[in-house]
Coordinates of N, CA and C in Angstrom, one line a residue:
Chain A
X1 N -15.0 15.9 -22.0 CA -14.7 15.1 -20.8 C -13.4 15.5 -20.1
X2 N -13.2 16.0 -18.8 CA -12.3 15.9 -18.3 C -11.5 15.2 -18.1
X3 N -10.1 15.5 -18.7 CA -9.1 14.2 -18.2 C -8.0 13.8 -18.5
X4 N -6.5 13.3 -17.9 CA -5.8 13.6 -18.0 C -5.0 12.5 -19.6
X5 N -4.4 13.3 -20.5 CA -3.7 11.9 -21.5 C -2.1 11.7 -21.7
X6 N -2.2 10.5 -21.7 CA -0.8 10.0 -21.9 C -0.4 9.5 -23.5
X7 N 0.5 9.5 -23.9 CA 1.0 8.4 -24.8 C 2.6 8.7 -25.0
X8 N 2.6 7.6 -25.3 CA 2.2 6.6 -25.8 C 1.9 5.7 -24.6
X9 N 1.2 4.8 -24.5 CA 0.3 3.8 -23.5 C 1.6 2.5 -23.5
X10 N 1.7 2.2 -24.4 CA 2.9 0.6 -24.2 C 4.3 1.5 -24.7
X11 N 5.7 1.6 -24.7 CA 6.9 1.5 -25.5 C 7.7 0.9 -25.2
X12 N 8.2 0.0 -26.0 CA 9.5 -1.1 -25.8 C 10.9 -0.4 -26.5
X13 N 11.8 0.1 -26.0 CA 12.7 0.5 -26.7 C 14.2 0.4 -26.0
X14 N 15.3 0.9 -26.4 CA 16.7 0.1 -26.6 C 17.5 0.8 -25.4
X15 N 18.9 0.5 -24.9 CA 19.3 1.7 -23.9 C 20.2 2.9 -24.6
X16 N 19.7 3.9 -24.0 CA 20.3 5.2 -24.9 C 19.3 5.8 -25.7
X17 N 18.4 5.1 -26.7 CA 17.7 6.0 -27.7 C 16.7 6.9 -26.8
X18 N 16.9 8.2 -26.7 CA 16.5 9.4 -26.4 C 14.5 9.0 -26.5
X19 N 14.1 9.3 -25.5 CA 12.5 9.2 -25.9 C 11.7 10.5 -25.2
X20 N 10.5 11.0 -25.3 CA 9.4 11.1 -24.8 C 8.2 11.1 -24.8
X21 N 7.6 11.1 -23.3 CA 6.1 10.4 -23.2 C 5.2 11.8 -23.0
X22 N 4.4 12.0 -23.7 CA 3.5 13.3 -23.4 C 2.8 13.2 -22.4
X23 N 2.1 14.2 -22.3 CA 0.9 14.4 -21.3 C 0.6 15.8 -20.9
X24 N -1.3 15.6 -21.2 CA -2.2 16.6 -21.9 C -3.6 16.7 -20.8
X25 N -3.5 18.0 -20.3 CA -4.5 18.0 -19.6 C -5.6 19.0 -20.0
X26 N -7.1 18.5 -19.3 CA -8.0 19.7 -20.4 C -8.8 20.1 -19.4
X27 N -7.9 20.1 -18.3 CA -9.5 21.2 -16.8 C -8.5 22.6 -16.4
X28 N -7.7 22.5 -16.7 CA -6.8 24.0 -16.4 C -5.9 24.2 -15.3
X29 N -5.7 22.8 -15.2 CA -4.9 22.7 -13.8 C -3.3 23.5 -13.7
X30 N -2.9 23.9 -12.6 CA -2.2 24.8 -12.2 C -0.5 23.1 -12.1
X31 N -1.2 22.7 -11.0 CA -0.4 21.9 -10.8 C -0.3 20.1 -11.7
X32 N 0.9 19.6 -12.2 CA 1.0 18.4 -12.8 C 2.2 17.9 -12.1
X33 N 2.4 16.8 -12.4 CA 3.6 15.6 -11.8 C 3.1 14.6 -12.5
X34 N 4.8 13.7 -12.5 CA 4.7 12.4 -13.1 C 5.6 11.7 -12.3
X35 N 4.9 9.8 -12.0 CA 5.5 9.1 -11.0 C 5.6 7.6 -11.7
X36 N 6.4 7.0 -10.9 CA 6.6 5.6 -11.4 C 6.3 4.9 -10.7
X37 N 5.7 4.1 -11.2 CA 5.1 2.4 -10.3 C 5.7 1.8 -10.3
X38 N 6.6 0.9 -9.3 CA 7.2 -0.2 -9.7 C 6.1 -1.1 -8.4
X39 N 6.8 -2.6 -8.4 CA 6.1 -3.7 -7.7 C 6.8 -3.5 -6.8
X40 N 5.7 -3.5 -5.4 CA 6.4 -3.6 -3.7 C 7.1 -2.1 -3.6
X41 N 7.2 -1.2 -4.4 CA 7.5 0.9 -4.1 C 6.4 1.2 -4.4
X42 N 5.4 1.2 -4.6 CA 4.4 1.9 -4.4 C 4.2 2.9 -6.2
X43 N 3.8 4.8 -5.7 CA 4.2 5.2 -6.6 C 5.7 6.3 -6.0
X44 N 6.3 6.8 -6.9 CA 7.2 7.8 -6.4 C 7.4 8.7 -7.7
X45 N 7.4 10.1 -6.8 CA 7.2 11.4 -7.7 C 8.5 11.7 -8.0
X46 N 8.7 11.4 -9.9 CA 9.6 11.9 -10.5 C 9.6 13.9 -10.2
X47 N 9.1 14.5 -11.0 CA 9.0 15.5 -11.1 C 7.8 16.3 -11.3
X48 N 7.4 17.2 -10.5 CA 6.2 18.3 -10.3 C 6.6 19.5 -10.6
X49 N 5.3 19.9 -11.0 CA 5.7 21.3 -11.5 C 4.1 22.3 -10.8
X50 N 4.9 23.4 -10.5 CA 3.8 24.5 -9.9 C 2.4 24.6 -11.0
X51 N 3.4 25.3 -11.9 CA 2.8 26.7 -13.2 C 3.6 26.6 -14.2
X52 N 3.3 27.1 -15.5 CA 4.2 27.5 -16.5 C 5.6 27.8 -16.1
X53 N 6.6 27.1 -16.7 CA 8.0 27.8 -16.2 C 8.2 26.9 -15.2
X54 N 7.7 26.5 -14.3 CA 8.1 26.4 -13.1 C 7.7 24.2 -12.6
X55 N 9.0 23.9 -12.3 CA 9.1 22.9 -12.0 C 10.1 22.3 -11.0
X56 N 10.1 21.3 -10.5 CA 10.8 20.5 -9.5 C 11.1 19.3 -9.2
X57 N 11.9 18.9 -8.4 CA 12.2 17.7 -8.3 C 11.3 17.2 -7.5
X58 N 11.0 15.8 -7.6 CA 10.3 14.7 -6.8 C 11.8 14.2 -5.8
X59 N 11.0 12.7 -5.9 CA 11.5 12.0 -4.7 C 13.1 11.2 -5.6
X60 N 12.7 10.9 -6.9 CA 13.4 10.3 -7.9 C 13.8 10.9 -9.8
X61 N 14.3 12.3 -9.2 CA 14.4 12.5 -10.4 C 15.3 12.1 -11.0
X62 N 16.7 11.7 -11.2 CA 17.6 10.9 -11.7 C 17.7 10.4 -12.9
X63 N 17.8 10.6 -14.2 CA 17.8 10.1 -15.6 C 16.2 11.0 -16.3
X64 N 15.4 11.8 -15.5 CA 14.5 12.3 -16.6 C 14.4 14.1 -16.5
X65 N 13.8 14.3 -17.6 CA 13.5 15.4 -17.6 C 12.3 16.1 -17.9
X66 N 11.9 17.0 -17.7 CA 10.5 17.5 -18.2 C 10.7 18.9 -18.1
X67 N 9.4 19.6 -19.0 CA 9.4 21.0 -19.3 C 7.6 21.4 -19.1
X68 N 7.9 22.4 -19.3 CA 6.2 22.8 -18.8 C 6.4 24.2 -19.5
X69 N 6.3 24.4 -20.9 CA 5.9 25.5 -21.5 C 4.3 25.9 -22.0
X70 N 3.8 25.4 -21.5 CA 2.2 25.4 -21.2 C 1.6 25.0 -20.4
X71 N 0.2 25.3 -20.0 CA 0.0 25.0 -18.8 C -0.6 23.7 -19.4
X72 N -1.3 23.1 -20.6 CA -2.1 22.1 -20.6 C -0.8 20.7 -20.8
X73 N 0.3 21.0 -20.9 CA 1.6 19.7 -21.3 C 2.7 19.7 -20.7
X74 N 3.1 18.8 -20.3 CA 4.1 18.7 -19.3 C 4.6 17.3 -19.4
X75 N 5.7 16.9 -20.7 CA 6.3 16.2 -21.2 C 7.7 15.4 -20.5
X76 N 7.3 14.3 -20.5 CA 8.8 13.6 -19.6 C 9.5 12.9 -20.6
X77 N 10.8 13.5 -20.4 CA 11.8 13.2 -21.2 C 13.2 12.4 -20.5
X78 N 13.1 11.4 -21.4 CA 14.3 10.3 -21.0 C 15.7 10.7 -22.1
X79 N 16.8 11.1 -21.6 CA 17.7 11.7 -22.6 C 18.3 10.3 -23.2
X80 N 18.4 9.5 -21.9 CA 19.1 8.3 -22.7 C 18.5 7.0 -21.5
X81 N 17.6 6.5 -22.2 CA 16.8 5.7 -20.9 C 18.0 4.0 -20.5
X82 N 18.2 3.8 -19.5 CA 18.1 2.5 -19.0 C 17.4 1.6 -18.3
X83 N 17.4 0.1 -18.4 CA 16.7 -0.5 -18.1 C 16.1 -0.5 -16.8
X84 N 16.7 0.5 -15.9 CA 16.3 0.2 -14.6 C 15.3 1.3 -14.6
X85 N 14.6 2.0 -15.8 CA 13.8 2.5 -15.9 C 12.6 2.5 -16.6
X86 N 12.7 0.9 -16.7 CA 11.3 0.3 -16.7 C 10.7 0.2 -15.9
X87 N 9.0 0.5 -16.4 CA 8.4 0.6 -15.2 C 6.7 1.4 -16.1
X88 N 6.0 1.5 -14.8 CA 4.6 2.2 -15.1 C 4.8 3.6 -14.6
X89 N 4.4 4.3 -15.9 CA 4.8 5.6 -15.9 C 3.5 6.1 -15.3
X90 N 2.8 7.3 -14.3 CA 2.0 7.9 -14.4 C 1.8 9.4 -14.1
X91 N 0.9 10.2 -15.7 CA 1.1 11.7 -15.2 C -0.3 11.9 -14.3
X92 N 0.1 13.2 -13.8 CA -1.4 13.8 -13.0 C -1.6 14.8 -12.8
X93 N -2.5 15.9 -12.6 CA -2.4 17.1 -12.3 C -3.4 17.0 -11.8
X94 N -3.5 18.2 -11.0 CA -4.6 19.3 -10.3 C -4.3 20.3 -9.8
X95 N -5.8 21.1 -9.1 CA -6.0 22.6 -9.1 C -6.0 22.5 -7.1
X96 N -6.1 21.5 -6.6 CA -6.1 21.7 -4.9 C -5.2 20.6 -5.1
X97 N -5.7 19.4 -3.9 CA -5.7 18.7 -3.4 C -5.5 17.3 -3.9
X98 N -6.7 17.1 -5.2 CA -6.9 15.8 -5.6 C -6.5 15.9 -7.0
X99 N -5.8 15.0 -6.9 CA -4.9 14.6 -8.2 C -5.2 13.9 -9.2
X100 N -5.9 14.2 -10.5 CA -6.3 13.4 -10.9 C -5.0 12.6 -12.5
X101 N -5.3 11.3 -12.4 CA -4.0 10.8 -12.9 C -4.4 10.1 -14.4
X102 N -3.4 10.3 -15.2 CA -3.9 9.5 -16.7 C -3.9 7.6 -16.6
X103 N -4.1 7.5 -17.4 CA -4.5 6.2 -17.8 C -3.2 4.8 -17.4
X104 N -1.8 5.6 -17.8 CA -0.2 4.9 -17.6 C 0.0 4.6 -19.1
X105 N 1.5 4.9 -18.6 CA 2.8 4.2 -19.7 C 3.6 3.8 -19.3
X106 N 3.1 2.0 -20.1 CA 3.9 1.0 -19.7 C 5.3 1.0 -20.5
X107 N 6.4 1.6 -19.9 CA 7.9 1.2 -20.6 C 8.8 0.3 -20.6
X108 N 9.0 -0.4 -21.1 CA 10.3 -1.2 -20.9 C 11.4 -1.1 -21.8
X109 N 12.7 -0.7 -21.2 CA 13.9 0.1 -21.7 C 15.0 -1.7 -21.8
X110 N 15.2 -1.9 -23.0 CA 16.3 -3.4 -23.2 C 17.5 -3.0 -23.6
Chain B
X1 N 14.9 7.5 -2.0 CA 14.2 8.5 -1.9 C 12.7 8.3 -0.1
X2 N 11.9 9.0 -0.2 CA 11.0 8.9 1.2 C 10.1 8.0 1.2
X3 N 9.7 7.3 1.7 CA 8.4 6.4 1.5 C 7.4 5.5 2.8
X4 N 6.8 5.5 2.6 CA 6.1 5.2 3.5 C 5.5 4.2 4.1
X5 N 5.2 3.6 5.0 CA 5.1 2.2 5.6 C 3.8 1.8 5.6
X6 N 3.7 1.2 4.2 CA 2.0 0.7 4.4 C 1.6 -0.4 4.8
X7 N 0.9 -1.0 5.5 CA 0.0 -2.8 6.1 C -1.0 -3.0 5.9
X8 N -1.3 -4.0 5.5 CA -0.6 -5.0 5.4 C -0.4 -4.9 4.1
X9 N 0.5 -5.8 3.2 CA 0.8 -5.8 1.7 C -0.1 -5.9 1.1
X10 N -1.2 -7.4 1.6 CA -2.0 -7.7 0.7 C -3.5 -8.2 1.9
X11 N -4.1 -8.1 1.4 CA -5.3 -8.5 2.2 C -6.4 -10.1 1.2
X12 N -6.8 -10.9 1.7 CA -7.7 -11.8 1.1 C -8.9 -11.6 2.0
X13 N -9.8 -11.6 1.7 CA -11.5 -11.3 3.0 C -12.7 -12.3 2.0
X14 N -13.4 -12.2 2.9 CA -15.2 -12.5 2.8 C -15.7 -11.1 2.0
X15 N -16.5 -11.5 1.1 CA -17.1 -10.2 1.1 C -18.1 -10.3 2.6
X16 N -18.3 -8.9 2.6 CA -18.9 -8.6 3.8 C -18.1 -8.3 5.1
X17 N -17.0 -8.9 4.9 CA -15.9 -9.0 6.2 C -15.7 -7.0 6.0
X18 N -15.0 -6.6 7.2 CA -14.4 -5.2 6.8 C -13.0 -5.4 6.9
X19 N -12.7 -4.5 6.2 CA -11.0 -4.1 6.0 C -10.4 -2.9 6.9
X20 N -9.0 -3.2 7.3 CA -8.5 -2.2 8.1 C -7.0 -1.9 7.5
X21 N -6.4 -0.9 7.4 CA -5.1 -1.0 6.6 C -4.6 0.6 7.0
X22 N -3.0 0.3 6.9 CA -2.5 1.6 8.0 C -1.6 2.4 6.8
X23 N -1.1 3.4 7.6 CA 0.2 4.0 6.9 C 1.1 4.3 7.8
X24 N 2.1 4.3 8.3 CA 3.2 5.3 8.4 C 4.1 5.9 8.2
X25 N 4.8 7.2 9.0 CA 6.1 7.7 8.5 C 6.7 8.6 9.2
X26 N 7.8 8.6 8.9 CA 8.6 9.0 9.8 C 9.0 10.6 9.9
X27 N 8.3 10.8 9.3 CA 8.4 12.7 9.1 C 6.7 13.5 8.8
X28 N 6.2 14.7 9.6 CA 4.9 14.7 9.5 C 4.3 15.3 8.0
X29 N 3.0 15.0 8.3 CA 2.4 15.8 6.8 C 1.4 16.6 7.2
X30 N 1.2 17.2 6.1 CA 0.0 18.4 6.8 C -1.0 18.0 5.9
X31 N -0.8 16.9 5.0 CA -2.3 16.3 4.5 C -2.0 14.6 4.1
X32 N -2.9 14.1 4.4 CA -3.0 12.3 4.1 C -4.1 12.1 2.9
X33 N -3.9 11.3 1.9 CA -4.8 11.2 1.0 C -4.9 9.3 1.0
X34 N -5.8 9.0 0.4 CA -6.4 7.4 0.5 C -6.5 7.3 -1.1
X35 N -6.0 6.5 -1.8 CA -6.2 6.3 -3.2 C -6.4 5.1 -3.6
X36 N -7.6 4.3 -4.4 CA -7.5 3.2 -4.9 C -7.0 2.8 -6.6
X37 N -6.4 1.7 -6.6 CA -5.8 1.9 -8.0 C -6.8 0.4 -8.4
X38 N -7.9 0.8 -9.6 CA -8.1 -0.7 -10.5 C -7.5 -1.2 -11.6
X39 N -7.3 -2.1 -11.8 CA -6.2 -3.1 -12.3 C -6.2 -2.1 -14.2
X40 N -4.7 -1.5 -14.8 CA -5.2 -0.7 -16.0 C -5.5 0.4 -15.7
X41 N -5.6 0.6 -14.3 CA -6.0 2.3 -14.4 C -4.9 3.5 -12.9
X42 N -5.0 4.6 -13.9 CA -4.2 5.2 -12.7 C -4.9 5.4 -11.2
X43 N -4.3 5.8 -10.0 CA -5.3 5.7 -8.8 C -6.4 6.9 -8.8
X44 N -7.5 6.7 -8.2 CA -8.4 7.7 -7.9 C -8.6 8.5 -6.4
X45 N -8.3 9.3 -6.5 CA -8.8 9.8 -4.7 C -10.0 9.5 -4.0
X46 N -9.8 8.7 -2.8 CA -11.0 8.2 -2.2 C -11.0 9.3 -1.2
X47 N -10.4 9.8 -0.4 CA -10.5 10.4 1.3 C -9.0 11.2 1.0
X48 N -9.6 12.6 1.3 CA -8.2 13.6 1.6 C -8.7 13.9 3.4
X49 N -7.1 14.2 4.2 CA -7.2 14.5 5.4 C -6.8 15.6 5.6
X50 N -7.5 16.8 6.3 CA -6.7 17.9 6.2 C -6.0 18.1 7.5
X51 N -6.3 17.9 8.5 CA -5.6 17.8 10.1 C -6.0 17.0 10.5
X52 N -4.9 17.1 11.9 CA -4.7 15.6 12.7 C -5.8 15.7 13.6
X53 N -6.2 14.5 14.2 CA -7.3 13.9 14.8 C -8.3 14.0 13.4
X54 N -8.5 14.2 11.9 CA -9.9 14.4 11.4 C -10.0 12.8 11.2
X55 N -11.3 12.4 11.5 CA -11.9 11.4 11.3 C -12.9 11.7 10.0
X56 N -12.8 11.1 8.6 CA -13.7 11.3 7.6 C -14.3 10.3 6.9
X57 N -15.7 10.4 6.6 CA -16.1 9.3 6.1 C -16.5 9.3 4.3
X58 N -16.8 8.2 3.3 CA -16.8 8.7 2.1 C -17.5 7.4 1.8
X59 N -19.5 6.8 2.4 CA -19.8 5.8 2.0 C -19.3 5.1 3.0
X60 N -18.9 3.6 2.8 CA -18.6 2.6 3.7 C -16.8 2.8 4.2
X61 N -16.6 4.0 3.3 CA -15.0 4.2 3.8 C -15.0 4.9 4.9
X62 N -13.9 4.8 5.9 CA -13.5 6.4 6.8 C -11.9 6.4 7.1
X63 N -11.7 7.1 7.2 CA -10.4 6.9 6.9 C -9.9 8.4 8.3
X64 N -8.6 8.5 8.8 CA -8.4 9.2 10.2 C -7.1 9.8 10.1
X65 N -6.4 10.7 10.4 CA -5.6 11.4 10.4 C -4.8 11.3 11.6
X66 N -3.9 11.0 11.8 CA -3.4 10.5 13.2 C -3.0 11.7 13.6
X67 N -2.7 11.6 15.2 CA -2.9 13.1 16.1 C -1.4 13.5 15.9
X68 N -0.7 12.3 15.8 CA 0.7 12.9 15.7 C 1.3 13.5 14.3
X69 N 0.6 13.2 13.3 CA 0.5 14.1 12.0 C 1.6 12.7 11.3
X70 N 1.9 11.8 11.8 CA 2.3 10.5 10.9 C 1.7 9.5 10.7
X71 N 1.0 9.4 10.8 CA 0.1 8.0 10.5 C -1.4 8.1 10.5
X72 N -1.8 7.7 9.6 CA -3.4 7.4 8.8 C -4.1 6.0 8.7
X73 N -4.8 5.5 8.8 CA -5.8 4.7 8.5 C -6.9 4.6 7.8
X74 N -7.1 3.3 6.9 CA -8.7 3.3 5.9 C -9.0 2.0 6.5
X75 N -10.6 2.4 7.0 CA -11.0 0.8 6.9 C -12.3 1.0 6.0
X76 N -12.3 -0.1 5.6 CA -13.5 -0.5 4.7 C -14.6 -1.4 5.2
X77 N -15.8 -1.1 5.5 CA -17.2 -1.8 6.1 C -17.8 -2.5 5.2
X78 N -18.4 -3.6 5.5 CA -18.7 -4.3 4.6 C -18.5 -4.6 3.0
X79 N -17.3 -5.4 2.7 CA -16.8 -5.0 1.6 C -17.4 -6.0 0.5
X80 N -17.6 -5.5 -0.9 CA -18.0 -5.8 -1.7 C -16.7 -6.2 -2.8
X81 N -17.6 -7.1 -3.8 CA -16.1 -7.6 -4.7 C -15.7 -6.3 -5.5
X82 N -16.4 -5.3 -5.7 CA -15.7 -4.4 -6.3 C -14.5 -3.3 -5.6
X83 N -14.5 -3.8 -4.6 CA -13.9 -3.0 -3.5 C -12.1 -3.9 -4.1
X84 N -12.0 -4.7 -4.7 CA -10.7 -5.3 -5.0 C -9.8 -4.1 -5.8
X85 N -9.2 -3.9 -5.3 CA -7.6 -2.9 -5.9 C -6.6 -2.9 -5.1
X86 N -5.9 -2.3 -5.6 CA -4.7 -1.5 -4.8 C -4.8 0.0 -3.9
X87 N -5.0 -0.5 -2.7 CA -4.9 1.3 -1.9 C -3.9 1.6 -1.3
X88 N -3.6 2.9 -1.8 CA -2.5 3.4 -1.7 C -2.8 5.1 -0.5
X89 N -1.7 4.8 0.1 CA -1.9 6.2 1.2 C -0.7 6.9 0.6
X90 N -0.8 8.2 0.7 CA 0.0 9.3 0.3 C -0.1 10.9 1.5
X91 N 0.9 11.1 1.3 CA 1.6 12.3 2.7 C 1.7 13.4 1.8
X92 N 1.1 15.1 1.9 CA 1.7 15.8 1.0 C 2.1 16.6 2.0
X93 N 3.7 17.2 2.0 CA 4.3 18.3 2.7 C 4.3 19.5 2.3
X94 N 4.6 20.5 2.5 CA 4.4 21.9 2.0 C 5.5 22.7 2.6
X95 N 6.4 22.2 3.3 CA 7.5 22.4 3.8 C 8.2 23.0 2.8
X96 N 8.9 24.3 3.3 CA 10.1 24.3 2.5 C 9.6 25.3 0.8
X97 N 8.5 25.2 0.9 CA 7.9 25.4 -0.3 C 7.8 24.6 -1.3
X98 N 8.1 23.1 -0.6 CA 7.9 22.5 -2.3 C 6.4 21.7 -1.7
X99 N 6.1 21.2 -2.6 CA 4.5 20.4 -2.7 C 4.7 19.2 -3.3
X100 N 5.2 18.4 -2.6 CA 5.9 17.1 -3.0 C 4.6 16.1 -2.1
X101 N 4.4 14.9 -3.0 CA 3.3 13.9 -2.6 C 4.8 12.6 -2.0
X102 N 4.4 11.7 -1.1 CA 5.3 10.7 -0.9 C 3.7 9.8 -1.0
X103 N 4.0 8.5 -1.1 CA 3.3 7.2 -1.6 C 3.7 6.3 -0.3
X104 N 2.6 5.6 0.2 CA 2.6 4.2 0.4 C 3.0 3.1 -0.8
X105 N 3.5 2.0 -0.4 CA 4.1 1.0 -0.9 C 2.4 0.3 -1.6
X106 N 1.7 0.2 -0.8 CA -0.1 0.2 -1.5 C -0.3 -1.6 -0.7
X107 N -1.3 -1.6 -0.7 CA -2.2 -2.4 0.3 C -3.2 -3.3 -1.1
X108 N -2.7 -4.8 -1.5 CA -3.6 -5.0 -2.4 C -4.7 -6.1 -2.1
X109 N -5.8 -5.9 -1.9 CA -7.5 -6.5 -1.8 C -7.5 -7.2 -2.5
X110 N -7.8 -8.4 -2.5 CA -9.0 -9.1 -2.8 C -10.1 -9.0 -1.9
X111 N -11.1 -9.6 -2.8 CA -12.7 -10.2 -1.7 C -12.8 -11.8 -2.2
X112 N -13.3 -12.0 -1.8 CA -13.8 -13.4 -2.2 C -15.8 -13.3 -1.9
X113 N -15.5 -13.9 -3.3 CA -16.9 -13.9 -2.9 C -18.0 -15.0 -2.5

């Protein structure tokens, strides 16, 4: 089945302790990004990436990081999370146009 | 960061009633996308736009590309209770060489049935 995965799905954890959230895609897609939901902003694109190697900044990169040494994973990493970076995480990728997105990770950083 | 001016926030209807709901912004895009989000799940793509003036339809959806290349519309035709989510419009630019998606703030449905 095609489709994109996240986890971990829930994480509650402290400010500072270093974390990351994976995400695993299995149609071959070229292009991935990950965005946050909050209530009343909509979604907004942390960071996208073309291809292997190759990545960018969104609208809100600020406090994360990600890498893309393969084309199927494209891992967002929080070096030292704070609370204002709670929120609904979501990854997505595709090959045009339409994006298809995982499931979400719900974070909340105390 | 960029974002986009969606209406109305929230909608309550009849089923059967139709839905109308906008986007704006203030900088153009060379594609408009329509996405619904069900409650638990990430959004799905309903209607991509590829240029201005396209009028497209997808089932009881159609959704329109505005001529000035900032602003989009989805209305919904006779709506059903499962038509309840969050729709969200999104702008992708290609400017510049990056391939950056901006979001609507999202439009949330009810029906009543």
């Amino acid at each position: 089945e095609a489709q994109v995965t996240q986890n971990p799905r829930y994480l509650i954890t402290v400010t500072g302790k270093k974390l990351t959230v994976t995400c695993s895609q299995n149609m071959n897609h070229e292009y991935m990004s990950w965005y946050r939901q909050d209530p009343g902003l909509g979604l907004r694109q942390i960071y996208y990436s073309m291809n292997v190697e190759v990545t960018d900044k969104g609208d809100v990169p600020e406090g994360y990081k990600v890498s893309r040494k393969e084309k199927r994973n494209f891992p967002l990493i929080l070096e030292s999370p704070s609370p204002n970076q709670t929120s609904l995480y979501f990854c997505a990728s595709s090959k045009g146009i339409e994006q298809y997105f995982g499931p979400g990770t719900r974070l909340t950083v105390t | 960061g960029q974002q986009l001016n969606q209406s109305p926030q929230s909608m309550f209807i009849q089923e059967g009633e139709d839905v109308s709901m906008n986007c704006t912004s203030s900088s153009i895009f060379n594609t408009w996308l329509w996405y619904k989000q069900d409650p638990g799940e990430g959004p799905v793509l309903l209607i991509a736009l590829y240029k201005a003036g396209e009028l497209t339809s997808n089932g009881r959806l159609t959704a329109q590309f505005g001529i000035t290349r900032k602003d989009s519309f989805l209305n919904i035709s006779a709506s059903i209770p499962s038509d309840v989510g969050i729709y969200f419009c999104a702008g992708q630019s290609t400017t510049s060489g990056t391939y950056k998606y901006i979001f609507g703030t999202g439009t949330r449905l009810k029906v009543l049935a």
